[in-house]
Amino acid sequence: MKRAARTMMCLIVAMMVLSFTACSPTTDKNTYSLNSTAAAGGGQGVVPERGYDREDAKNQLISLYFVSADGSKLEGTMETIPEMSYQAVADKLIEYDVLEEGTTVITFSTDGMPEDEEVGPGIVTETIPGMPETESPRREYGVLELSQFPDDAQREKKLQAVADTFIENFDVLYVTITVDGETLAENLTFVEAGK
């Protein structure tokens, strides 16, 4: 009986040691690797290793859309910005060459509630038994007024990239883009990256 108890205690101690070892922090307290198996230079289809910085965790994560290098399709990525604001999102679009340097967001206004449940889950007014009725934050229409917009061969794709970025990050279904009171694109809907 004593031998069985001693064996059981040894097993418990061994399991505790292993669990503490598995949960111990890394030696670098500020950077953690998200992909430790990726090769440094990467290769086709291999994502290069990117460290995760705790300072970056204080930022807001956004979806960002841009025109591919060959101009044939939209591509998407996730980026961080210091605060969730219309101008901060526009500044990231400038970094990705969707908008021109110096572009400012004059206004971004949203209006209307989606009326149909077919537009997606969680969009219409929600009713939870015993709780007051709440509205979804999603709006039907968004109007984005910019100070300028590039007039180049990729203009249509860039308009769609801006619309997709604002639709995803600010919960609207349709986006209209204007510059100096002129409507450049009206009621654009989300188009998936790769198209």
PDB file of C-alpha atoms in Angstrom:
ATOM      1  CA  MET A   1       0.000   0.000   0.000  1.00  0.00           C
ATOM      2  CA  LYS A   2       2.845   2.407   0.896  1.00  0.00           C
ATOM      3  CA  ARG A   3       4.604   1.534  -2.346  1.00  0.00           C
ATOM      4  CA  ALA A   4       1.492   2.379  -4.405  1.00  0.00           C
ATOM      5  CA  ALA A   5       1.076   5.697  -2.565  1.00  0.00           C
ATOM      6  CA  ARG A   6       4.745   6.553  -3.129  1.00  0.00           C
ATOM      7  CA  THR A   7       4.472   5.698  -6.837  1.00  0.00           C
ATOM      8  CA  MET A   8       1.345   7.819  -7.119  1.00  0.00           C
ATOM      9  CA  MET A   9       3.078  10.768  -5.411  1.00  0.00           C
ATOM     10  CA  CYS A  10       6.066  10.454  -7.771  1.00  0.00           C
ATOM     11  CA  LEU A  11       3.723  10.543 -10.770  1.00  0.00           C
ATOM     12  CA  ILE A  12       1.925  13.624  -9.441  1.00  0.00           C
ATOM     13  CA  VAL A  13       5.225  15.439  -8.809  1.00  0.00           C
ATOM     14  CA  ALA A  14       6.489  14.502 -12.280  1.00  0.00           C
ATOM     15  CA  MET A  15       3.299  15.812 -13.892  1.00  0.00           C
ATOM     16  CA  MET A  16       3.564  19.072 -11.957  1.00  0.00           C
ATOM     17  CA  VAL A  17       7.190  19.547 -13.011  1.00  0.00           C
ATOM     18  CA  LEU A  18       6.261  18.952 -16.653  1.00  0.00           C
ATOM     19  CA  SER A  19       3.320  21.372 -16.488  1.00  0.00           C
ATOM     20  CA  PHE A  20       5.472  24.103 -14.898  1.00  0.00           C
ATOM     21  CA  THR A  21       8.148  23.572 -17.536  1.00  0.00           C
ATOM     22  CA  ALA A  22       5.594  23.816 -20.355  1.00  0.00           C
ATOM     23  CA  CYS A  23       4.122  27.030 -18.934  1.00  0.00           C
ATOM     24  CA  SER A  24       7.373  28.793 -18.147  1.00  0.00           C
ATOM     25  CA  PRO A  25       7.969  32.108 -19.962  1.00  0.00           C
ATOM     26  CA  THR A  26      10.453  32.489 -22.790  1.00  0.00           C
ATOM     27  CA  THR A  27      13.747  34.260 -22.206  1.00  0.00           C
ATOM     28  CA  ASP A  28      12.799  37.236 -24.403  1.00  0.00           C
ATOM     29  CA  LYS A  29       9.981  38.901 -22.501  1.00  0.00           C
ATOM     30  CA  ASN A  30       8.856  41.246 -25.280  1.00  0.00           C
ATOM     31  CA  THR A  31       8.824  39.172 -28.465  1.00  0.00           C
ATOM     32  CA  TYR A  32       7.048  35.889 -29.136  1.00  0.00           C
ATOM     33  CA  SER A  33       7.247  33.955 -32.364  1.00  0.00           C
ATOM     34  CA  LEU A  34       4.005  33.152 -34.149  1.00  0.00           C
ATOM     35  CA  ASN A  35       5.626  30.851 -36.682  1.00  0.00           C
ATOM     36  CA  SER A  36       8.820  29.297 -35.396  1.00  0.00           C
ATOM     37  CA  THR A  37       9.134  26.798 -38.250  1.00  0.00           C
ATOM     38  CA  ALA A  38       9.179  29.300 -41.116  1.00  0.00           C
ATOM     39  CA  ALA A  39      12.492  29.749 -42.863  1.00  0.00           C
ATOM     40  CA  ALA A  40      14.101  33.158 -42.508  1.00  0.00           C
ATOM     41  CA  GLY A  41      13.893  34.025 -46.190  1.00  0.00           C
ATOM     42  CA  GLY A  42      10.699  32.105 -46.731  1.00  0.00           C
ATOM     43  CA  GLY A  43       9.953  30.428 -49.983  1.00  0.00           C
ATOM     44  CA  GLN A  44       6.983  30.268 -52.252  1.00  0.00           C
ATOM     45  CA  GLY A  45       3.991  29.452 -50.093  1.00  0.00           C
ATOM     46  CA  VAL A  46       5.967  29.893 -46.858  1.00  0.00           C
ATOM     47  CA  VAL A  47       5.125  32.749 -44.538  1.00  0.00           C
ATOM     48  CA  PRO A  48       8.316  34.334 -43.199  1.00  0.00           C
ATOM     49  CA  GLU A  49       8.673  34.390 -39.427  1.00  0.00           C
ATOM     50  CA  ARG A  50       7.218  37.492 -37.858  1.00  0.00           C
ATOM     51  CA  GLY A  51       7.665  38.314 -34.202  1.00  0.00           C
ATOM     52  CA  TYR A  52       4.774  39.463 -32.081  1.00  0.00           C
ATOM     53  CA  ASP A  53       5.547  42.625 -30.162  1.00  0.00           C
ATOM     54  CA  ARG A  54       3.583  43.425 -27.011  1.00  0.00           C
ATOM     55  CA  GLU A  55       3.614  47.099 -27.993  1.00  0.00           C
ATOM     56  CA  ASP A  56       1.799  46.075 -31.172  1.00  0.00           C
ATOM     57  CA  ALA A  57      -0.921  44.464 -29.042  1.00  0.00           C
ATOM     58  CA  LYS A  58      -1.940  47.935 -27.825  1.00  0.00           C
ATOM     59  CA  ASN A  59      -2.851  48.854 -31.393  1.00  0.00           C
ATOM     60  CA  GLN A  60      -6.108  48.139 -33.221  1.00  0.00           C
ATOM     61  CA  LEU A  61      -6.187  45.300 -35.753  1.00  0.00           C
ATOM     62  CA  ILE A  62      -7.860  46.173 -39.067  1.00  0.00           C
ATOM     63  CA  SER A  63      -8.628  44.505 -42.385  1.00  0.00           C
ATOM     64  CA  LEU A  64      -6.925  46.283 -45.270  1.00  0.00           C
ATOM     65  CA  TYR A  65      -7.500  45.855 -49.007  1.00  0.00           C
ATOM     66  CA  PHE A  66      -5.208  46.980 -51.811  1.00  0.00           C
ATOM     67  CA  VAL A  67      -4.485  46.376 -55.507  1.00  0.00           C
ATOM     68  CA  SER A  68      -2.056  43.557 -56.317  1.00  0.00           C
ATOM     69  CA  ALA A  69       1.388  44.440 -57.697  1.00  0.00           C
ATOM     70  CA  ASP A  70       0.340  43.458 -61.232  1.00  0.00           C
ATOM     71  CA  GLY A  71      -2.929  45.424 -60.895  1.00  0.00           C
ATOM     72  CA  SER A  72      -5.112  42.444 -61.751  1.00  0.00           C
ATOM     73  CA  LYS A  73      -6.959  41.870 -58.474  1.00  0.00           C
ATOM     74  CA  LEU A  74      -7.626  42.993 -54.923  1.00  0.00           C
ATOM     75  CA  GLU A  75      -5.588  41.566 -52.097  1.00  0.00           C
ATOM     76  CA  GLY A  76      -6.269  41.693 -48.387  1.00  0.00           C
ATOM     77  CA  THR A  77      -4.175  41.704 -45.240  1.00  0.00           C
ATOM     78  CA  MET A  78      -4.418  42.482 -41.550  1.00  0.00           C
ATOM     79  CA  GLU A  79      -2.609  45.555 -40.209  1.00  0.00           C
ATOM     80  CA  THR A  80      -2.442  47.467 -36.959  1.00  0.00           C
ATOM     81  CA  ILE A  81      -3.125  51.139 -36.328  1.00  0.00           C
ATOM     82  CA  PRO A  82      -2.605  53.095 -33.096  1.00  0.00           C
ATOM     83  CA  GLU A  83      -6.280  54.048 -32.826  1.00  0.00           C
ATOM     84  CA  MET A  84      -9.456  53.146 -34.685  1.00  0.00           C
ATOM     85  CA  SER A  85     -10.126  56.323 -36.637  1.00  0.00           C
ATOM     86  CA  TYR A  86     -11.092  57.058 -40.230  1.00  0.00           C
ATOM     87  CA  GLN A  87      -7.845  58.940 -40.849  1.00  0.00           C
ATOM     88  CA  ALA A  88      -5.687  56.160 -39.368  1.00  0.00           C
ATOM     89  CA  VAL A  89      -7.307  53.687 -41.777  1.00  0.00           C
ATOM     90  CA  ALA A  90      -6.777  56.115 -44.679  1.00  0.00           C
ATOM     91  CA  ASP A  91      -3.114  56.500 -43.661  1.00  0.00           C
ATOM     92  CA  LYS A  92      -2.662  52.725 -43.966  1.00  0.00           C
ATOM     93  CA  LEU A  93      -4.285  52.858 -47.412  1.00  0.00           C
ATOM     94  CA  ILE A  94      -1.692  55.510 -48.326  1.00  0.00           C
ATOM     95  CA  GLU A  95       1.107  53.164 -47.180  1.00  0.00           C
ATOM     96  CA  TYR A  96      -0.271  50.492 -49.533  1.00  0.00           C
ATOM     97  CA  ASP A  97      -0.434  52.953 -52.468  1.00  0.00           C
ATOM     98  CA  VAL A  98      -4.228  52.876 -52.652  1.00  0.00           C
ATOM     99  CA  LEU A  99      -4.556  56.563 -51.761  1.00  0.00           C
ATOM    100  CA  GLU A 100      -2.149  59.383 -52.575  1.00  0.00           C
ATOM    101  CA  GLU A 101       0.177  60.916 -50.009  1.00  0.00           C
ATOM    102  CA  GLY A 102      -1.573  63.727 -48.157  1.00  0.00           C
ATOM    103  CA  THR A 103      -5.098  62.346 -48.592  1.00  0.00           C
ATOM    104  CA  THR A 104      -7.338  63.245 -45.662  1.00  0.00           C
ATOM    105  CA  VAL A 105     -10.750  61.979 -44.636  1.00  0.00           C
ATOM    106  CA  ILE A 106     -13.108  64.962 -44.623  1.00  0.00           C
ATOM    107  CA  THR A 107     -16.056  62.968 -43.243  1.00  0.00           C
ATOM    108  CA  PHE A 108     -17.385  59.448 -42.994  1.00  0.00           C
ATOM    109  CA  SER A 109     -21.060  59.250 -42.137  1.00  0.00           C
ATOM    110  CA  THR A 110     -23.288  56.220 -41.762  1.00  0.00           C
ATOM    111  CA  ASP A 111     -27.034  55.962 -41.981  1.00  0.00           C
ATOM    112  CA  GLY A 112     -29.888  53.459 -42.062  1.00  0.00           C
ATOM    113  CA  MET A 113     -30.394  50.027 -40.619  1.00  0.00           C
ATOM    114  CA  PRO A 114     -30.380  46.892 -42.781  1.00  0.00           C
ATOM    115  CA  GLU A 115     -33.983  45.766 -43.086  1.00  0.00           C
ATOM    116  CA  ASP A 116     -33.547  42.173 -44.197  1.00  0.00           C
ATOM    117  CA  GLU A 117     -32.171  39.231 -42.206  1.00  0.00           C
ATOM    118  CA  GLU A 118     -30.667  37.932 -45.451  1.00  0.00           C
ATOM    119  CA  VAL A 119     -27.864  40.501 -45.247  1.00  0.00           C
ATOM    120  CA  GLY A 120     -26.210  38.409 -42.547  1.00  0.00           C
ATOM    121  CA  PRO A 121     -26.432  37.180 -38.987  1.00  0.00           C
ATOM    122  CA  GLY A 122     -26.472  39.675 -36.144  1.00  0.00           C
ATOM    123  CA  ILE A 123     -27.303  42.628 -38.349  1.00  0.00           C
ATOM    124  CA  VAL A 124     -30.980  43.201 -37.622  1.00  0.00           C
ATOM    125  CA  THR A 125     -32.429  44.197 -34.264  1.00  0.00           C
ATOM    126  CA  GLU A 126     -31.719  41.456 -31.746  1.00  0.00           C
ATOM    127  CA  THR A 127     -34.212  40.283 -29.144  1.00  0.00           C
ATOM    128  CA  ILE A 128     -33.030  38.273 -26.156  1.00  0.00           C
ATOM    129  CA  PRO A 129     -35.750  37.011 -23.794  1.00  0.00           C
ATOM    130  CA  GLY A 130     -35.784  39.062 -20.590  1.00  0.00           C
ATOM    131  CA  MET A 131     -33.437  41.702 -22.038  1.00  0.00           C
ATOM    132  CA  PRO A 132     -34.256  45.034 -23.690  1.00  0.00           C
ATOM    133  CA  GLU A 133     -34.189  45.062 -27.491  1.00  0.00           C
ATOM    134  CA  THR A 134     -30.794  46.116 -28.854  1.00  0.00           C
ATOM    135  CA  GLU A 135     -29.723  47.335 -32.269  1.00  0.00           C
ATOM    136  CA  SER A 136     -26.764  45.972 -34.158  1.00  0.00           C
ATOM    137  CA  PRO A 137     -24.004  48.505 -34.789  1.00  0.00           C
ATOM    138  CA  ARG A 138     -24.098  47.706 -38.526  1.00  0.00           C
ATOM    139  CA  ARG A 139     -25.457  50.447 -40.775  1.00  0.00           C
ATOM    140  CA  GLU A 140     -26.709  50.167 -44.311  1.00  0.00           C
ATOM    141  CA  TYR A 141     -25.027  53.159 -45.976  1.00  0.00           C
ATOM    142  CA  GLY A 142     -21.705  54.896 -45.499  1.00  0.00           C
ATOM    143  CA  VAL A 143     -20.550  58.042 -47.305  1.00  0.00           C
ATOM    144  CA  LEU A 144     -16.801  58.660 -47.350  1.00  0.00           C
ATOM    145  CA  GLU A 145     -15.615  62.117 -48.397  1.00  0.00           C
ATOM    146  CA  LEU A 146     -11.905  62.337 -49.182  1.00  0.00           C
ATOM    147  CA  SER A 147      -9.719  65.349 -49.981  1.00  0.00           C
ATOM    148  CA  GLN A 148      -8.418  63.686 -53.177  1.00  0.00           C
ATOM    149  CA  PHE A 149      -8.366  60.388 -55.058  1.00  0.00           C
ATOM    150  CA  PRO A 150      -5.815  58.991 -57.537  1.00  0.00           C
ATOM    151  CA  ASP A 151      -6.765  59.280 -61.198  1.00  0.00           C
ATOM    152  CA  ASP A 152      -4.805  56.417 -62.710  1.00  0.00           C
ATOM    153  CA  ALA A 153      -5.328  53.145 -64.581  1.00  0.00           C
ATOM    154  CA  GLN A 154      -6.184  51.298 -61.346  1.00  0.00           C
ATOM    155  CA  ARG A 155      -8.793  53.806 -60.196  1.00  0.00           C
ATOM    156  CA  GLU A 156     -11.746  51.369 -60.199  1.00  0.00           C
ATOM    157  CA  LYS A 157      -9.836  48.734 -58.222  1.00  0.00           C
ATOM    158  CA  LYS A 158      -8.580  51.384 -55.775  1.00  0.00           C
ATOM    159  CA  LEU A 159     -12.142  52.625 -55.235  1.00  0.00           C
ATOM    160  CA  GLN A 160     -13.176  49.046 -54.457  1.00  0.00           C
ATOM    161  CA  ALA A 161     -10.177  48.576 -52.117  1.00  0.00           C
ATOM    162  CA  VAL A 162     -11.156  51.698 -50.156  1.00  0.00           C
ATOM    163  CA  ALA A 163     -14.806  50.593 -50.034  1.00  0.00           C
ATOM    164  CA  ASP A 164     -13.912  47.062 -48.865  1.00  0.00           C
ATOM    165  CA  THR A 165     -11.620  48.444 -46.168  1.00  0.00           C
ATOM    166  CA  PHE A 166     -14.275  50.807 -44.784  1.00  0.00           C
ATOM    167  CA  ILE A 167     -17.067  48.208 -45.089  1.00  0.00           C
ATOM    168  CA  GLU A 168     -15.087  45.657 -43.075  1.00  0.00           C
ATOM    169  CA  ASN A 169     -13.786  47.986 -40.394  1.00  0.00           C
ATOM    170  CA  PHE A 170     -16.783  50.250 -39.842  1.00  0.00           C
ATOM    171  CA  ASP A 171     -19.719  47.817 -40.224  1.00  0.00           C
ATOM    172  CA  VAL A 172     -21.592  49.150 -43.249  1.00  0.00           C
ATOM    173  CA  LEU A 173     -23.113  47.353 -46.230  1.00  0.00           C
ATOM    174  CA  TYR A 174     -22.683  50.006 -48.954  1.00  0.00           C
ATOM    175  CA  VAL A 175     -20.077  52.745 -49.335  1.00  0.00           C
ATOM    176  CA  THR A 176     -20.228  55.856 -51.512  1.00  0.00           C
ATOM    177  CA  ILE A 177     -16.942  57.686 -52.116  1.00  0.00           C
ATOM    178  CA  THR A 178     -16.863  61.420 -52.901  1.00  0.00           C
ATOM    179  CA  VAL A 179     -14.221  64.115 -53.479  1.00  0.00           C
ATOM    180  CA  ASP A 180     -15.157  67.836 -53.414  1.00  0.00           C
ATOM    181  CA  GLY A 181     -18.862  66.996 -53.680  1.00  0.00           C
ATOM    182  CA  GLU A 182     -18.332  64.794 -56.756  1.00  0.00           C
ATOM    183  CA  THR A 183     -19.434  61.169 -56.385  1.00  0.00           C
ATOM    184  CA  LEU A 184     -16.682  58.839 -57.639  1.00  0.00           C
ATOM    185  CA  ALA A 185     -18.469  55.584 -56.760  1.00  0.00           C
ATOM    186  CA  GLU A 186     -21.915  54.993 -55.325  1.00  0.00           C
ATOM    187  CA  ASN A 187     -23.169  52.173 -53.105  1.00  0.00           C
ATOM    188  CA  LEU A 188     -20.179  49.875 -53.538  1.00  0.00           C
ATOM    189  CA  THR A 189     -20.625  46.506 -51.838  1.00  0.00           C
ATOM    190  CA  PHE A 190     -17.915  44.219 -50.496  1.00  0.00           C
ATOM    191  CA  VAL A 191     -15.931  42.290 -53.115  1.00  0.00           C
ATOM    192  CA  GLU A 192     -13.718  39.466 -51.853  1.00  0.00           C
ATOM    193  CA  ALA A 193      -9.973  39.712 -52.291  1.00  0.00           C
ATOM    194  CA  GLY A 194      -8.682  37.869 -55.330  1.00  0.00           C
ATOM    195  CA  LYS A 195     -11.216  39.437 -57.689  1.00  0.00           C
TER     196      LYS A 195
END
